[in-house]
PDB file of C-alpha atoms in Angstrom:
ATOM      1  CA  MET W  12       0.000   0.000   0.000  1.00 69.00           C
ATOM      2  CA  HIS W  13       1.259   3.475  -0.866  1.00 76.00           C
ATOM      3  CA  GLU W  14       0.864   6.435   1.378  1.00 81.00           C
ATOM      4  CA  PHE W  15       0.713   9.977   0.057  1.00 82.00           C
ATOM      5  CA  ILE W  16       1.784  12.892   2.197  1.00 81.00           C
ATOM      6  CA  GLN W  17       1.010  16.484   1.341  1.00 83.00           C
ATOM      7  CA  ALA W  18       3.530  18.902   2.823  1.00 85.00           C
ATOM      8  CA  ASP W  19       5.193  22.258   2.340  1.00 87.00           C
ATOM      9  CA  ALA W  20       8.326  21.703   0.222  1.00 88.00           C
ATOM     10  CA  GLU W  21      10.180  24.196   2.431  1.00 90.00           C
ATOM     11  CA  ARG W  22       9.568  22.104   5.581  1.00 94.00           C
ATOM     12  CA  LEU W  23       9.337  18.405   4.812  1.00 95.00           C
ATOM     13  CA  PRO W  24       8.183  16.054   7.600  1.00 94.00           C
ATOM     14  CA  PHE W  25      11.066  13.600   7.140  1.00 95.00           C
ATOM     15  CA  ALA W  26      14.291  12.833   8.973  1.00 97.00           C
ATOM     16  CA  ASP W  27      17.678  13.628   7.429  1.00 97.00           C
ATOM     17  CA  LYS W  28      18.934  11.398   4.582  1.00 97.00           C
ATOM     18  CA  VAL W  29      15.923   9.045   4.436  1.00 97.00           C
ATOM     19  CA  PHE W  30      15.574   8.946   0.628  1.00 96.00           C
ATOM     20  CA  ASP W  31      18.084   7.542  -1.856  1.00 96.00           C
ATOM     21  CA  LEU W  32      16.915   9.800  -4.694  1.00 97.00           C
ATOM     22  CA  THR W  33      14.492  12.698  -5.052  1.00 96.00           C
ATOM     23  CA  PHE W  34      13.027  13.734  -8.409  1.00 95.00           C
ATOM     24  CA  THR W  35      10.786  16.757  -8.683  1.00 93.00           C
ATOM     25  CA  SER W  36       9.234  19.001 -11.284  1.00 89.00           C
ATOM     26  CA  PRO W  37       8.405  22.217  -9.417  1.00 87.00           C
ATOM     27  CA  PRO W  38       6.374  25.140 -10.741  1.00 82.00           C
ATOM     28  CA  TYR W  39       8.397  27.009 -13.398  1.00 78.00           C
ATOM     29  CA  ILE W  40       8.615  30.708 -12.537  1.00 78.00           C
ATOM     30  CA  ASP W  41       5.181  31.872 -13.759  1.00 69.00           C
ATOM     31  CA  CYS W  42       4.140  28.893 -15.865  1.00 68.00           C
ATOM     32  CA  ARG W  43       3.448  25.251 -15.036  1.00 65.00           C
ATOM     33  CA  THR W  44       2.031  26.271 -11.717  1.00 61.00           C
ATOM     34  CA  TYR W  45       0.115  22.993 -11.289  1.00 64.00           C
ATOM     35  CA  GLY W  46      -3.069  24.755 -10.267  1.00 69.00           C
ATOM     36  CA  ILE W  47      -1.641  26.038  -6.981  1.00 68.00           C
ATOM     37  CA  ASP W  48      -1.248  29.686  -8.006  1.00 71.00           C
ATOM     38  CA  ALA W  49       2.551  29.497  -7.706  1.00 74.00           C
ATOM     39  CA  GLN W  50       3.535  32.354 -10.039  1.00 78.00           C
ATOM     40  CA  ARG W  51       6.870  33.921  -9.148  1.00 82.00           C
ATOM     41  CA  GLU W  52       9.194  36.394 -10.813  1.00 88.00           C
ATOM     42  CA  CYS W  53      12.573  34.940 -11.824  1.00 92.00           C
ATOM     43  CA  GLN W  54      14.613  36.057  -8.774  1.00 95.00           C
ATOM     44  CA  GLU W  55      11.740  35.229  -6.437  1.00 94.00           C
ATOM     45  CA  TRP W  56      11.632  31.714  -7.962  1.00 93.00           C
ATOM     46  CA  ILE W  57      15.410  31.288  -7.509  1.00 96.00           C
ATOM     47  CA  ASP W  58      15.193  32.405  -3.859  1.00 96.00           C
ATOM     48  CA  TRP W  59      12.259  30.060  -3.203  1.00 94.00           C
ATOM     49  CA  MET W  60      13.946  27.134  -4.955  1.00 95.00           C
ATOM     50  CA  MET W  61      17.122  27.654  -2.908  1.00 97.00           C
ATOM     51  CA  VAL W  62      15.084  26.945   0.239  1.00 97.00           C
ATOM     52  CA  VAL W  63      13.320  23.992  -1.404  1.00 96.00           C
ATOM     53  CA  VAL W  64      16.546  22.456  -2.753  1.00 98.00           C
ATOM     54  CA  LYS W  65      18.246  22.828   0.633  1.00 98.00           C
ATOM     55  CA  GLU W  66      15.364  20.959   2.240  1.00 98.00           C
ATOM     56  CA  LEU W  67      15.356  18.251  -0.446  1.00 98.00           C
ATOM     57  CA  VAL W  68      19.117  17.762  -0.084  1.00 98.00           C
ATOM     58  CA  ARG W  69      18.620  17.449   3.681  1.00 98.00           C
ATOM     59  CA  VAL W  70      16.246  14.488   3.316  1.00 97.00           C
ATOM     60  CA  THR W  71      18.102  12.806   0.414  1.00 97.00           C
ATOM     61  CA  LYS W  72      21.207  10.581   0.616  1.00 96.00           C
ATOM     62  CA  GLY W  73      21.999  10.819  -3.097  1.00 96.00           C
ATOM     63  CA  LEU W  74      20.884  13.116  -5.882  1.00 96.00           C
ATOM     64  CA  VAL W  75      18.066  15.613  -5.905  1.00 98.00           C
ATOM     65  CA  LEU W  76      16.968  15.924  -9.540  1.00 97.00           C
ATOM     66  CA  VAL W  77      14.954  19.009 -10.465  1.00 96.00           C
ATOM     67  CA  ASN W  78      13.279  19.093 -13.881  1.00 94.00           C
ATOM     68  CA  CYS W  79      12.733  22.762 -14.731  1.00 92.00           C
ATOM     69  CA  ALA W  80      12.886  25.400 -17.441  1.00 87.00           C
ATOM     70  CA  GLY W  81      13.162  29.147 -17.768  1.00 84.00           C
ATOM     71  CA  VAL W  82      10.531  31.175 -19.551  1.00 83.00           C
ATOM     72  CA  THR W  83      10.521  33.938 -22.146  1.00 79.00           C
ATOM     73  CA  ARG W  84       8.428  37.011 -21.426  1.00 80.00           C
ATOM     74  CA  ASP W  85       8.352  40.215 -23.462  1.00 81.00           C
ATOM     75  CA  TRP W  86      11.000  38.802 -25.821  1.00 79.00           C
ATOM     76  CA  ASN W  87      13.413  38.248 -22.943  1.00 83.00           C
ATOM     77  CA  TYR W  88      14.508  34.850 -21.551  1.00 84.00           C
ATOM     78  CA  GLN W  89      14.360  34.546 -17.765  1.00 89.00           C
ATOM     79  CA  PRO W  90      17.238  32.257 -16.666  1.00 93.00           C
ATOM     80  CA  GLY W  91      15.695  30.718 -13.557  1.00 94.00           C
ATOM     81  CA  PRO W  92      17.408  27.287 -13.779  1.00 95.00           C
ATOM     82  CA  GLU W  93      20.768  28.817 -14.596  1.00 96.00           C
ATOM     83  CA  GLY W  94      20.395  31.301 -11.740  1.00 96.00           C
ATOM     84  CA  LEU W  95      19.459  28.531  -9.321  1.00 97.00           C
ATOM     85  CA  CYS W  96      22.535  26.482 -10.261  1.00 97.00           C
ATOM     86  CA  TYR W  97      24.815  29.476  -9.914  1.00 97.00           C
ATOM     87  CA  GLU W  98      23.350  30.612  -6.606  1.00 98.00           C
ATOM     88  CA  TRP W  99      23.536  27.072  -5.152  1.00 98.00           C
ATOM     89  CA  TRP W 100      27.210  26.866  -6.165  1.00 97.00           C
ATOM     90  CA  ARG W 101      27.974  30.420  -4.963  1.00 97.00           C
ATOM     91  CA  ARG W 102      26.635  29.589  -1.496  1.00 97.00           C
ATOM     92  CA  GLY W 103      28.810  26.471  -1.258  1.00 97.00           C
ATOM     93  CA  GLY W 104      26.324  23.850  -2.437  1.00 97.00           C
ATOM     94  CA  ARG W 105      27.380  20.784  -4.397  1.00 96.00           C
ATOM     95  CA  ALA W 106      25.921  19.873  -7.785  1.00 96.00           C
ATOM     96  CA  TRP W 107      26.551  17.670 -10.758  1.00 96.00           C
ATOM     97  CA  ARG W 108      26.557  18.945 -14.326  1.00 95.00           C
ATOM     98  CA  PRO W 109      22.932  19.469 -15.449  1.00 95.00           C
ATOM     99  CA  ALA W 110      21.393  17.011 -17.867  1.00 95.00           C
ATOM    100  CA  TYR W 111      18.674  17.654 -20.415  1.00 91.00           C
ATOM    101  CA  TRP W 112      15.266  16.120 -20.579  1.00 87.00           C
ATOM    102  CA  HIS W 113      14.569  15.940 -24.295  1.00 85.00           C
ATOM    103  CA  ARG W 114      10.979  15.910 -25.401  1.00 78.00           C
ATOM    104  CA  LYS W 115       9.083  16.867 -28.487  1.00 73.00           C
ATOM    105  CA  GLY W 116       7.999  20.380 -27.610  1.00 65.00           C
ATOM    106  CA  ILE W 117       4.722  21.921 -28.558  1.00 62.00           C
ATOM    107  CA  PRO W 118       5.096  23.917 -31.808  1.00 58.00           C
ATOM    108  CA  GLY W 119       5.384  27.576 -30.877  1.00 55.00           C
ATOM    109  CA  SER W 120       6.397  26.757 -27.307  1.00 58.00           C
ATOM    110  CA  GLY W 121       9.626  28.673 -27.842  1.00 56.00           C
ATOM    111  CA  GLY W 122       7.636  31.759 -28.722  1.00 57.00           C
ATOM    112  CA  ALA W 123       7.590  33.716 -31.965  1.00 62.00           C
ATOM    113  CA  GLN W 124      11.309  34.453 -31.719  1.00 58.00           C
ATOM    114  CA  TRP W 125      12.500  30.839 -31.544  1.00 60.00           C
ATOM    115  CA  LEU W 126      11.822  27.308 -32.607  1.00 63.00           C
ATOM    116  CA  ARG W 127      10.058  24.691 -30.590  1.00 67.00           C
ATOM    117  CA  ALA W 128      11.315  24.242 -27.007  1.00 72.00           C
ATOM    118  CA  ASP W 129      12.528  20.626 -26.947  1.00 78.00           C
ATOM    119  CA  ILE W 130      14.711  20.571 -23.830  1.00 82.00           C
ATOM    120  CA  GLU W 131      14.370  21.275 -20.154  1.00 88.00           C
ATOM    121  CA  TYR W 132      17.085  21.099 -17.538  1.00 91.00           C
ATOM    122  CA  VAL W 133      17.427  18.279 -15.071  1.00 96.00           C
ATOM    123  CA  LEU W 134      19.482  19.950 -12.357  1.00 97.00           C
ATOM    124  CA  ALA W 135      21.342  17.582 -10.013  1.00 97.00           C
ATOM    125  CA  PHE W 136      21.993  18.763  -6.453  1.00 97.00           C
ATOM    126  CA  THR W 137      23.654  16.733  -3.698  1.00 97.00           C
ATOM    127  CA  SER W 138      25.475  16.818  -0.401  1.00 94.00           C
ATOM    128  CA  CYS W 139      27.665  13.862  -1.456  1.00 90.00           C
ATOM    129  CA  GLU W 140      31.343  14.468  -2.039  1.00 87.00           C
ATOM    130  CA  GLY W 141      31.743  11.524  -4.439  1.00 80.00           C
ATOM    131  CA  PRO W 142      29.864   9.461  -6.995  1.00 78.00           C
TER     132      PRO W 142
END
């Protein structure tokens, strides 16, 4: 039997290092909000995700994989995933090189200035100092 727990991602009700792997697809800045009204500006999203990632790393023995993407608004790309990686590193966090999730994007999903958006980042955060 499976048990589902609903919790605030900033304060998870689990002990330290109880999961081998965590995989998540959080709300993306102001899109893919999963019906929870989770719109955030780019820097606000990075700040929020720093707290979430720290909490996920706390409860995870291995990798925390975060599937996410930036968005383009007013003809300007908002580098949320890139900012999150940089800020995590700048504050002393450990990460692996990001991977890409390749999918067949929806035509026009890159906006009028670009082709179809076929990739999203899979960011890999960890507290491990080895493989």
